[in-house]
Structure formats: structure tokens, C-alpha cells
Amino acid sequence: MQPVVLRSERLVLDLPVETDTELVAHYCADPLFLKYLTTPWPYTVEHARSFLTEYVPVAWASGDELTWAIRRADGAPLLGVVGLRRNHEIGYWLGAEHRGDALMAEAVNAVCDWAFGSAIAGDGPMLWRANEGNLASAHVARAAGFRRTTPKIATVPGRDGSPLAAWHAERRAEIDPGAFTSWESILGDAT
């Protein structure tokens, strides 16, 4: 599959490239990545370069994972990434200095809208999961219209492959009217 550029009101989502290496390495050194993500730790410039020059283009070509750089404009510095796996699972991260402005929810909505509109998602839902306790990711999922679910096995693989307790959610093309309230037990009812 060829990379696709997506645009939203404030963002451009395009292919992350080798010139993003330093920013990826900087953002992925955030201690929250150690706690909540499965990126290598400690994260190095070499990890970032390999991700950008090997993993991203190969995964786009195979369709296994479509990864977008999040930017404020064409050619602007990378703010974070959002990815969509073949199984319709969405994942994302944003550099610490760019959090708190609803940019990630906007990026996730752009990817979901594109996936449903281009038939990438088919009839199935988009899926989300995160380590239990990752409130920031849960806030993004709620803001992007995901409905919290409780599967029989509510886990996510940890960095070493062992299962960790996780939260799960899904979203369809038509957002479920009860999606927002499905998060109240962990996020409360505030917007």
C-alpha cells in the first residue's frame, strides 16, 4: 500500500521520515513510554532511525501497519505518531510538549474517518487498548468516540511479552451514543 496523507482542521498526517529521527528519539525517551508503551527502553537514536527507515516503509508496503507522522503543517516538525494495524487496532503517542490541546484526538479521528471512508476498516470496528492506568490514552480514545469494552481477556502484551491488565475500546463508523458514558468508571463524567 502507498502512504496516504490525511488532513484535519489543525493537522497534517503524513509519512514519518528519517529527518524525524532526532524528535522521535527525544519523544520516546519520555519515562511514560517505559511505563505504558512497548517501545525499546532505553530508547536511542538508532531505534528511531530503524523505526523510520525500516519498520515504517516496510509496514506500509505490506499493509501490516500504517503509521502517520502528526504535524501542524506540511513540512512542519513531527509532534507524534498514530498507527493503524491490519487488525484495525489503533495506537498513538504524542511528544510531551504537545499534549493537552486535543491534537491526538483530532489525529485519531482523521485516521478513523479515513479507514471507514476508504473501506480499510470494512464492517468491523476500530480497536483500541492500553495498559491499565494510561489515563491520557483513555481520554484520547473517549474524545475520539471509542466505546469502552470489557473483553474476556482484558490484557495487552508487555515489553517482555507477558500479559498486562489493559483497558479496551472500539469505535464504528457511526459513533455509539453511549460511547462517552462508557468511560465514566475510570475517567468520570467530566468532558
Coordinates of N, CA and C in Angstrom, one line a residue:
M1 N 0.8 -1.2 0.0 CA 0.0 0.0 0.0 C 0.9 1.2 0.0
Q2 N 0.5 2.2 -0.7 CA 1.2 3.5 -0.8 C 0.8 4.4 0.4
P3 N 1.7 5.1 1.0 CA 1.3 6.1 2.1 C 0.3 7.1 1.6
V4 N -0.6 7.5 2.5 CA -1.7 8.4 2.2 C -1.5 9.6 3.2
V5 N -1.7 10.8 2.7 CA -1.6 12.0 3.5 C -3.0 12.3 3.9
L6 N -3.2 12.6 5.2 CA -4.5 13.0 5.8 C -4.4 14.4 6.3
R7 N -5.5 15.1 6.3 CA -5.6 16.5 6.8 C -6.8 16.6 7.6
S8 N -6.6 17.4 8.7 CA -7.7 17.8 9.6 C -7.7 19.3 9.7
E9 N -8.5 19.8 10.6 CA -8.6 21.3 10.8 C -7.2 21.9 11.1
R10 N -6.5 21.2 12.1 CA -5.2 21.8 12.5 C -4.0 20.9 12.2
L11 N -4.2 19.8 11.5 CA -3.1 18.8 11.4 C -2.9 18.3 10.0
V12 N -1.7 17.9 9.7 CA -1.3 17.1 8.5 C -0.7 15.8 9.0
L13 N -1.3 14.7 8.5 CA -0.7 13.4 8.9 C -0.1 12.8 7.6
D14 N 1.2 12.7 7.7 CA 2.0 12.2 6.5 C 3.0 11.1 7.0
L15 N 3.8 10.7 6.0 CA 4.8 9.6 6.3 C 5.9 10.1 7.2
P16 N 6.1 9.4 8.4 CA 7.3 9.8 9.2 C 8.6 9.4 8.4
V17 N 9.5 10.2 8.4 CA 10.7 10.0 7.6 C 12.0 10.2 8.4
E18 N 13.1 9.8 7.8 CA 14.4 9.8 8.5 C 14.8 11.2 9.1
T19 N 14.3 12.3 8.6 CA 14.6 13.6 9.2 C 13.9 13.8 10.5
D20 N 13.0 12.9 10.8 CA 12.3 13.0 12.1 C 13.0 12.2 13.2
T21 N 14.1 11.6 12.9 CA 14.9 10.7 13.8 C 15.1 11.4 15.2
E22 N 15.7 12.6 15.2 CA 16.0 13.2 16.5 C 14.8 13.4 17.4
L23 N 13.7 13.9 16.7 CA 12.5 14.1 17.5 C 11.9 12.8 18.0
V24 N 11.8 11.8 17.2 CA 11.3 10.5 17.7 C 12.1 10.0 18.8
A25 N 13.5 10.1 18.7 CA 14.3 9.6 19.9 C 14.1 10.5 21.1
H26 N 13.9 11.8 20.9 CA 13.6 12.7 22.1 C 12.3 12.3 22.7
Y27 N 11.2 12.2 21.9 CA 9.9 12.0 22.5 C 9.8 10.6 23.2
C28 N 10.5 9.6 22.5 CA 10.4 8.2 23.0 C 11.3 8.0 24.3
A29 N 12.0 8.9 24.7 CA 12.8 8.8 25.9 C 12.0 9.3 27.1
D30 N 10.8 9.7 26.9 CA 9.9 10.1 28.0 C 9.6 8.9 28.9
P31 N 9.8 9.0 30.2 CA 9.6 7.9 31.2 C 8.2 7.3 31.1
L32 N 7.2 8.0 30.6 CA 5.9 7.4 30.5 C 5.9 6.3 29.4
F33 N 6.8 6.4 28.4 CA 6.9 5.4 27.4 C 7.3 4.1 28.1
L34 N 8.2 4.2 29.1 CA 8.7 3.0 29.8 C 7.5 2.3 30.5
K35 N 6.7 3.2 31.1 CA 5.5 2.7 31.9 C 4.4 2.1 31.0
Y36 N 4.1 2.8 29.9 CA 2.9 2.4 29.2 C 3.0 1.9 27.8
L37 N 4.2 2.0 27.2 CA 4.4 1.5 25.8 C 5.4 0.4 25.7
T38 N 5.4 -0.3 24.6 CA 6.3 -1.4 24.4 C 7.5 -1.0 23.5
T39 N 7.8 0.3 23.3 CA 8.9 0.7 22.6 C 10.2 0.2 23.4
P40 N 11.3 0.0 22.7 CA 12.5 -0.4 23.3 C 12.9 0.6 24.5
W41 N 13.5 0.1 25.5 CA 14.0 1.0 26.6 C 15.3 0.6 27.1
P42 N 16.2 1.5 27.3 CA 16.1 2.9 26.9 C 16.1 3.1 25.4
Y43 N 15.3 4.1 25.0 CA 15.1 4.4 23.5 C 16.3 5.2 23.0
T44 N 16.9 4.8 21.9 CA 18.0 5.5 21.3 C 17.8 6.1 19.9
V45 N 18.7 6.9 19.5 CA 18.6 7.4 18.1 C 18.6 6.3 17.1
E46 N 19.4 5.2 17.4 CA 19.4 4.1 16.5 C 18.0 3.4 16.4
H47 N 17.3 3.3 17.5 CA 16.0 2.7 17.5 C 15.1 3.6 16.6
A48 N 15.2 4.9 16.8 CA 14.3 5.9 16.0 C 14.6 5.7 14.5
R49 N 15.9 5.7 14.1 CA 16.3 5.6 12.7 C 15.8 4.3 12.1
S50 N 15.9 3.2 12.8 CA 15.4 1.9 12.3 C 13.9 1.9 12.2
F51 N 13.2 2.5 13.1 CA 11.8 2.6 13.1 C 11.4 3.4 11.8
L52 N 12.0 4.5 11.5 CA 11.7 5.4 10.4 C 12.1 4.9 9.1
T53 N 13.3 4.3 9.0 CA 13.8 3.9 7.7 C 13.5 2.4 7.3
E54 N 13.3 1.6 8.3 CA 13.0 0.2 8.0 C 11.5 -0.2 8.3
Y55 N 11.1 -0.1 9.6 CA 9.8 -0.6 10.0 C 8.7 0.2 9.3
V56 N 8.7 1.5 9.3 CA 7.5 2.2 8.8 C 7.3 2.0 7.3
P57 N 8.4 2.1 6.4 CA 8.1 1.8 5.0 C 7.7 0.4 4.7
V58 N 8.3 -0.6 5.4 CA 8.0 -2.0 5.1 C 6.6 -2.3 5.6
A59 N 6.2 -1.7 6.7 CA 4.8 -2.0 7.2 C 3.8 -1.3 6.3
W60 N 4.1 -0.1 5.8 CA 3.1 0.5 4.8 C 3.0 -0.4 3.6
A61 N 4.2 -0.8 3.0 CA 4.2 -1.6 1.8 C 3.4 -2.9 1.9
S62 N 3.5 -3.5 3.1 CA 2.8 -4.8 3.3 C 1.3 -4.6 3.8
G63 N 1.0 -3.4 4.3 CA -0.3 -3.1 4.8 C -0.4 -3.6 6.3
D64 N 0.7 -4.1 6.9 CA 0.6 -4.6 8.3 C 0.4 -3.5 9.3
E65 N 1.0 -2.3 9.1 CA 0.7 -1.2 10.0 C 0.9 0.1 9.2
L66 N 0.0 1.0 9.2 CA 0.0 2.3 8.5 C 0.3 3.3 9.6
T67 N 1.5 3.9 9.5 CA 1.9 4.9 10.5 C 2.1 6.3 9.9
W68 N 1.4 7.2 10.6 CA 1.5 8.6 10.2 C 2.2 9.5 11.2
A69 N 3.0 10.4 10.6 CA 3.6 11.5 11.5 C 2.5 12.5 11.6
I70 N 2.4 13.1 12.8 CA 1.4 14.2 13.1 C 2.2 15.5 13.1
R71 N 1.8 16.4 12.2 CA 2.4 17.7 12.1 C 1.4 18.8 12.1
R72 N 1.8 20.0 12.3 CA 0.9 21.1 12.3 C 0.7 21.7 10.9
A73 N 1.6 21.4 10.0 CA 1.5 21.8 8.6 C 2.4 21.0 7.7
D74 N 2.3 21.1 6.4 CA 3.2 20.4 5.5 C 4.7 20.8 5.9
G75 N 5.5 19.8 6.0 CA 6.9 20.0 6.3 C 7.3 20.5 7.7
A76 N 6.3 20.6 8.6 CA 6.5 21.1 10.0 C 7.1 19.9 10.8
P77 N 7.7 20.3 11.9 CA 8.3 19.2 12.8 C 7.2 18.2 13.3
L78 N 7.7 17.0 13.5 CA 6.9 15.9 14.0 C 6.4 16.2 15.4
L79 N 5.2 16.0 15.7 CA 4.6 16.1 17.0 C 4.4 14.8 17.7
G80 N 4.2 13.7 16.9 CA 3.9 12.4 17.4 C 3.5 11.5 16.3
V81 N 3.0 10.3 16.6 CA 2.6 9.4 15.5 C 1.3 8.7 15.9
V82 N 0.6 8.3 14.9 CA -0.6 7.5 15.0 C -0.5 6.3 14.0
G83 N -0.8 5.1 14.5 CA -0.7 4.0 13.6 C -1.9 3.1 13.6
L84 N -2.2 2.5 12.5 CA -3.3 1.6 12.3 C -2.8 0.2 11.8
R85 N -3.0 -0.8 12.7 CA -2.6 -2.1 12.3 C -3.6 -2.8 11.4
R86 N -3.2 -3.9 10.8 CA -4.0 -4.7 9.9 C -5.3 -5.2 10.6
N87 N -5.2 -5.4 11.9 CA -6.4 -5.9 12.7 C -7.3 -4.8 13.1
H88 N -7.0 -3.6 12.6 CA -7.8 -2.4 12.9 C -7.6 -1.8 14.3
E89 N -6.5 -2.2 14.9 CA -6.1 -1.6 16.2 C -5.3 -0.3 16.0
I90 N -5.7 0.7 16.7 CA -5.1 2.0 16.6 C -4.2 2.2 17.8
G91 N -3.1 2.8 17.5 CA -2.1 3.2 18.6 C -1.5 4.5 18.3
Y92 N -1.1 5.2 19.4 CA -0.6 6.6 19.2 C 0.3 7.0 20.3
W93 N 1.1 8.0 20.0 CA 1.8 8.7 21.1 C 2.1 10.2 20.6
L94 N 2.2 11.0 21.5 CA 2.5 12.5 21.3 C 3.6 12.9 22.2
G95 N 4.5 13.7 21.6 CA 5.6 14.3 22.4 C 5.0 15.1 23.6
A96 N 5.7 15.0 24.7 CA 5.1 15.6 26.0 C 4.8 17.1 25.8
E97 N 5.6 17.8 25.1 CA 5.4 19.2 24.9 C 4.2 19.6 24.1
H98 N 3.6 18.6 23.4 CA 2.4 18.9 22.6 C 1.1 18.3 23.1
R99 N 1.2 17.8 24.3 CA 0.0 17.2 24.9 C -0.9 18.3 25.6
G100 N -2.2 18.0 25.7 CA -3.2 18.8 26.4 C -3.9 19.8 25.5
D101 N -3.8 19.6 24.1 CA -4.5 20.5 23.2 C -5.4 19.8 22.3
A102 N -5.8 18.5 22.6 CA -6.7 17.7 21.9 C -6.2 17.4 20.5
L103 N -4.9 17.5 20.2 CA -4.3 17.2 18.9 C -4.4 15.7 18.6
M104 N -4.2 14.9 19.6 CA -4.2 13.4 19.3 C -5.6 12.9 19.0
A105 N -6.6 13.4 19.7 CA -8.0 13.0 19.4 C -8.3 13.4 17.9
E106 N -7.9 14.6 17.5 CA -8.1 15.1 16.2 C -7.4 14.1 15.1
A107 N -6.2 13.7 15.4 CA -5.4 12.8 14.6 C -6.1 11.5 14.5
V108 N -6.5 10.9 15.6 CA -7.2 9.6 15.7 C -8.5 9.7 14.9
N109 N -9.2 10.8 15.1 CA -10.5 10.9 14.3 C -10.2 10.9 12.8
A110 N -9.1 11.6 12.4 CA -8.8 11.7 10.9 C -8.5 10.3 10.4
V111 N -7.7 9.5 11.2 CA -7.4 8.1 10.7 C -8.6 7.2 10.7
C112 N -9.5 7.3 11.7 CA -10.7 6.5 11.8 C -11.6 6.9 10.6
D113 N -11.8 8.2 10.4 CA -12.7 8.6 9.3 C -12.2 8.1 8.0
W114 N -10.8 8.2 7.7 CA -10.2 7.7 6.5 C -10.4 6.2 6.4
A115 N -10.2 5.5 7.5 CA -10.3 4.0 7.4 C -11.7 3.6 7.1
F116 N -12.7 4.2 7.7 CA -14.1 3.8 7.4 C -14.5 4.3 6.0
G117 N -14.0 5.5 5.6 CA -14.4 6.0 4.3 C -13.7 5.3 3.1
S118 N -12.5 4.7 3.4 CA -11.8 4.1 2.3 C -12.0 2.5 2.3
A119 N -12.9 2.1 3.2 CA -13.2 0.6 3.3 C -12.1 -0.2 3.9
I120 N -11.0 0.5 4.4 CA -9.9 -0.2 5.1 C -10.5 -1.0 6.3
A121 N -11.4 -0.4 7.0 CA -11.9 -1.0 8.2 C -13.0 -2.0 7.9
G122 N -13.6 -2.0 6.7 CA -14.7 -2.9 6.4 C -15.9 -2.6 7.3
D123 N -16.5 -3.7 7.7 CA -17.6 -3.6 8.6 C -17.2 -3.7 10.1
G124 N -16.0 -4.0 10.3 CA -15.6 -4.2 11.7 C -15.2 -2.9 12.4
P125 N -15.1 -3.0 13.7 CA -14.8 -1.8 14.5 C -13.3 -1.5 14.5
M126 N -13.0 -0.2 14.7 CA -11.6 0.1 15.1 C -11.4 -0.3 16.5
L127 N -10.2 -0.7 16.8 CA -9.9 -1.2 18.2 C -8.9 -0.4 18.9
W128 N -9.0 -0.3 20.2 CA -8.0 0.5 21.0 C -7.8 -0.3 22.3
R129 N -6.6 -0.4 22.7 CA -6.3 -0.9 24.1 C -5.0 -0.2 24.6
A130 N -4.9 -0.2 25.9 CA -3.8 0.4 26.6 C -3.6 -0.2 27.9
N131 N -2.4 -0.1 28.4 CA -2.2 -0.6 29.8 C -3.1 0.1 30.8
E132 N -3.6 -0.7 31.7 CA -4.5 -0.2 32.7 C -3.7 1.0 33.4
G133 N -4.4 2.1 33.6 CA -3.7 3.2 34.2 C -3.3 4.3 33.3
N134 N -3.3 4.0 32.0 CA -2.9 5.0 31.0 C -4.0 5.9 30.7
L135 N -4.3 6.8 31.6 CA -5.4 7.7 31.6 C -5.4 8.7 30.4
A136 N -4.2 9.1 30.0 CA -4.1 10.1 28.9 C -4.6 9.4 27.6
S137 N -4.2 8.1 27.4 CA -4.6 7.4 26.2 C -6.1 7.2 26.2
A138 N -6.6 6.9 27.4 CA -8.1 6.6 27.6 C -8.8 7.9 27.3
H139 N -8.3 9.1 27.7 CA -9.0 10.3 27.4 C -9.1 10.6 25.9
V140 N -8.0 10.3 25.2 CA -8.0 10.4 23.7 C -9.0 9.5 23.1
A141 N -9.0 8.2 23.5 CA -10.0 7.3 23.0 C -11.4 7.7 23.2
R142 N -11.7 8.2 24.4 CA -13.1 8.7 24.7 C -13.4 9.9 23.8
A143 N -12.4 10.8 23.7 CA -12.7 12.0 22.8 C -12.8 11.7 21.4
A144 N -12.3 10.6 20.9 CA -12.3 10.2 19.5 C -13.5 9.3 19.3
G145 N -14.4 9.1 20.3 CA -15.7 8.3 20.0 C -15.6 6.9 20.3
F146 N -14.5 6.4 20.9 CA -14.4 5.0 21.2 C -15.3 4.6 22.4
R147 N -15.9 3.5 22.4 CA -16.8 3.0 23.5 C -15.9 1.9 24.2
R148 N -15.8 2.1 25.5 CA -15.1 1.2 26.4 C -15.8 -0.2 26.4
T149 N -15.0 -1.2 26.2 CA -15.5 -2.6 26.3 C -14.7 -3.4 27.3
T150 N -15.3 -4.5 27.7 CA -14.6 -5.4 28.6 C -14.5 -6.8 28.1
P151 N -13.5 -7.1 27.3 CA -13.4 -8.5 26.8 C -13.1 -9.5 27.9
K152 N -13.3 -10.8 27.5 CA -13.0 -11.9 28.5 C -11.5 -11.8 29.0
I153 N -10.6 -11.6 28.1 CA -9.2 -11.5 28.4 C -8.8 -10.0 28.2
A154 N -8.8 -9.2 29.2 CA -8.5 -7.8 29.1 C -7.0 -7.5 29.4
T155 N -6.2 -7.9 28.4 CA -4.8 -7.7 28.6 C -4.2 -7.1 27.4
V156 N -2.9 -6.7 27.5 CA -2.1 -6.2 26.4 C -0.7 -6.8 26.7
P157 N 0.0 -7.2 25.6 CA 1.4 -7.7 25.9 C 2.3 -6.6 26.4
G158 N 3.1 -7.0 27.4 CA 4.1 -6.1 27.9 C 5.3 -6.1 27.1
R159 N 6.3 -5.3 27.5 CA 7.6 -5.2 26.7 C 8.2 -6.6 26.6
D160 N 8.1 -7.4 27.6 CA 8.8 -8.7 27.6 C 7.8 -9.8 27.1
G161 N 6.6 -9.4 26.6 CA 5.6 -10.4 26.1 C 4.6 -10.9 27.1
S162 N 4.9 -10.6 28.4 CA 4.0 -11.1 29.4 C 2.7 -10.3 29.4
P163 N 1.5 -10.9 29.7 CA 0.3 -10.1 29.7 C 0.2 -9.1 30.8
L164 N -0.3 -7.9 30.5 CA -0.5 -6.8 31.5 C -2.0 -6.5 31.4
A165 N -2.6 -6.2 32.6 CA -4.0 -5.7 32.6 C -4.2 -4.5 31.7
A166 N -5.3 -4.5 31.0 CA -5.5 -3.4 30.0 C -6.9 -3.0 29.9
W167 N -7.1 -1.8 29.4 CA -8.4 -1.3 29.0 C -8.6 -1.5 27.5
H168 N -9.8 -1.7 27.1 CA -10.1 -1.9 25.7 C -11.3 -1.1 25.3
A169 N -11.4 -0.7 24.0 CA -12.5 0.0 23.5 C -12.6 -0.2 22.0
E170 N -13.7 0.2 21.4 CA -13.9 0.0 20.0 C -14.7 1.2 19.5
R171 N -14.6 1.4 18.2 CA -15.4 2.5 17.5 C -15.8 2.0 16.1
R172 N -17.0 2.3 15.8 CA -17.5 2.0 14.5 C -17.7 3.4 13.7
A173 N -18.0 3.3 12.5 CA -18.2 4.5 11.6 C -19.2 5.5 12.3
E174 N -20.3 4.9 12.7 CA -21.3 5.7 13.4 C -21.0 5.6 14.9
I175 N -20.7 6.7 15.5 CA -20.3 6.7 16.9 C -21.5 6.3 17.8
D176 N -21.3 5.4 18.7 CA -22.3 4.9 19.6 C -22.7 6.0 20.5
P177 N -24.0 6.3 20.7 CA -24.4 7.4 21.6 C -24.0 7.2 23.0
G178 N -23.7 6.0 23.4 CA -23.3 5.7 24.8 C -21.8 5.6 25.0
A179 N -21.0 6.0 23.9 CA -19.6 5.9 24.0 C -19.0 6.7 25.1
F180 N -19.4 7.9 25.2 CA -18.8 8.8 26.2 C -19.0 8.3 27.6
T181 N -20.2 7.9 27.9 CA -20.5 7.5 29.3 C -19.9 6.1 29.6
S182 N -19.5 5.4 28.6 CA -18.9 4.1 28.9 C -17.6 4.2 29.6
W183 N -17.0 5.4 29.6 CA -15.7 5.6 30.3 C -15.9 6.1 31.7
E184 N -17.1 6.4 32.2 CA -17.2 7.0 33.5 C -16.6 6.3 34.7
S185 N -16.5 5.0 34.7 CA -16.0 4.3 35.8 C -14.5 4.5 36.0
I186 N -13.8 4.9 34.9 CA -12.3 5.2 35.0 C -12.0 6.7 34.8
L187 N -12.8 7.4 34.0 CA -12.5 8.8 33.7 C -13.4 9.8 34.3
G188 N -14.5 9.3 34.9 CA -15.5 10.3 35.5 C -16.4 10.8 34.4
D189 N -17.3 11.7 34.7 CA -18.2 12.2 33.7 C -17.9 13.6 33.1
A190 N -16.8 14.1 33.5 CA -16.4 15.5 33.0 C -15.9 15.4 31.6
T191 N -16.1 16.4 30.8 CA -15.7 16.5 29.5 C -14.2 16.9 29.4

